[in-house]
mmCIF file of C-alpha atoms in Angstrom:
data_model
loop_
_atom_site.group_PDB
_atom_site.id
_atom_site.type_symbol
_atom_site.label_atom_id
_atom_site.label_comp_id
_atom_site.label_asym_id
_atom_site.label_seq_id
_atom_site.Cartn_x
_atom_site.Cartn_y
_atom_site.Cartn_z
ATOM 1 C CA MET A 15 29.475 -0.254 8.414
ATOM 2 C CA SER A 16 30.760 -3.101 5.906
ATOM 3 C CA ASN A 17 29.451 -4.449 3.024
ATOM 4 C CA THR A 18 28.002 -6.874 4.869
ATOM 5 C CA GLY A 19 25.724 -4.674 7.298
ATOM 6 C CA ILE A 20 25.058 -1.977 5.006
ATOM 7 C CA LEU A 21 23.192 -5.285 2.802
ATOM 8 C CA TYR A 22 21.258 -6.109 6.404
ATOM 9 C CA SER A 23 20.656 -2.856 7.046
ATOM 10 C CA PHE A 24 18.967 -2.451 3.343
ATOM 11 C CA ILE A 25 17.150 -5.815 4.064
ATOM 12 C CA GLY A 26 16.076 -5.047 7.497
ATOM 13 C CA GLY A 27 13.773 -1.452 6.400
ATOM 14 C CA ALA A 28 12.761 -2.916 3.130
ATOM 15 C CA ILE A 29 10.926 -5.647 5.518
ATOM 16 C CA VAL A 30 10.058 -3.596 8.270
ATOM 17 C CA GLY A 31 8.655 -0.728 5.023
ATOM 18 C CA ALA A 32 6.475 -4.331 3.549
ATOM 19 C CA ALA A 33 4.967 -5.123 6.946
ATOM 20 C CA ALA A 34 3.909 -1.349 7.481
ATOM 21 C CA ALA A 35 2.195 -0.792 4.072
ATOM 22 C CA LEU A 36 0.762 -4.247 4.054
ATOM 23 C CA LEU A 37 -1.056 -2.722 8.406
ATOM 24 C CA LEU A 38 -1.505 0.533 6.786
ATOM 25 C CA ALA A 39 -3.213 -0.349 2.890
ATOM 26 C CA PRO A 40 -6.700 0.522 3.236
ATOM 27 C CA GLU A 41 -9.012 -2.856 2.838
ATOM 28 C CA LYS A 42 -10.937 -3.370 -0.644
ATOM 29 C CA GLY A 43 -14.497 -1.845 -1.145
ATOM 30 C CA GLU A 44 -15.661 -4.670 -0.903
ATOM 31 C CA ASN A 45 -14.377 -5.374 2.329
ATOM 32 C CA THR A 46 -14.760 -1.648 3.786
ATOM 33 C CA ARG A 47 -18.681 -2.127 2.847
ATOM 34 C CA ARG A 48 -18.828 -5.936 4.463
ATOM 35 C CA ARG A 49 -17.392 -4.380 7.620
ATOM 36 C CA ILE A 50 -20.228 -1.357 7.275
ATOM 37 C CA LYS A 51 -22.846 -3.222 7.036
ATOM 38 C CA GLU A 52 -22.125 -5.669 9.987
ATOM 39 C CA ILE A 53 -21.513 -3.123 12.343
ATOM 40 C CA LEU A 54 -24.463 -1.625 11.342
ATOM 41 C CA GLN A 55 -26.266 -4.805 12.040
ATOM 42 C CA LYS A 56 -24.565 -5.525 15.259
ATOM 43 C CA LYS A 57 -26.476 -1.738 16.412
ATOM 44 C CA GLY A 58 -29.637 -3.204 15.057
ATOM 45 C CA ILE A 59 -29.979 -1.202 11.855
ATOM 46 C CA LEU A 60 -30.982 -3.421 9.185
ATOM 47 C CA CYS A 61 -29.681 -2.259 5.831
ATOM 48 C CA SER A 62 -29.404 -3.508 1.797
ATOM 49 C CA ASP A 63 -26.457 -3.770 -0.132
ATOM 50 C CA ASN A 64 -27.682 -1.234 -2.184
ATOM 51 C CA GLU A 65 -28.204 1.415 0.671
ATOM 52 C CA ILE A 66 -24.528 0.378 1.898
ATOM 53 C CA ASP A 67 -23.635 1.453 -1.589
ATOM 54 C CA ALA A 68 -25.819 4.777 -1.174
ATOM 55 C CA LEU A 69 -24.292 5.925 2.035
ATOM 56 C CA VAL A 70 -20.475 4.968 1.110
ATOM 57 C CA GLU A 71 -21.055 6.662 -1.750
ATOM 58 C CA GLN A 72 -22.784 9.706 0.399
ATOM 59 C CA LEU A 73 -19.979 9.240 2.213
ATOM 60 C CA THR A 74 -17.184 10.050 0.029
ATOM 61 C CA GLU A 75 -18.785 12.967 -2.412
ATOM 62 C CA GLU A 76 -18.681 14.685 1.467
ATOM 63 C CA MET A 77 -15.154 13.685 2.396
ATOM 64 C CA ASP A 78 -14.279 14.788 -1.053
ATOM 65 C CA ALA A 79 -16.312 17.931 -0.813
ATOM 66 C CA LYS A 80 -14.378 18.683 2.668
#
């Protein structure tokens, strides 16, 4: 394989890796909390921001315990 082929392979791999990282990276906490609140509201459950924060904290503790 020529040097040019190796360079193109490297660049192609870097592009695919960057795209995968963007797609699989977790969202910021603020966005996650907003999405949780929206999902709960669609199900008819009204929560304040403080209640969402408490729920996220509780779920995080439970996940860390496992």
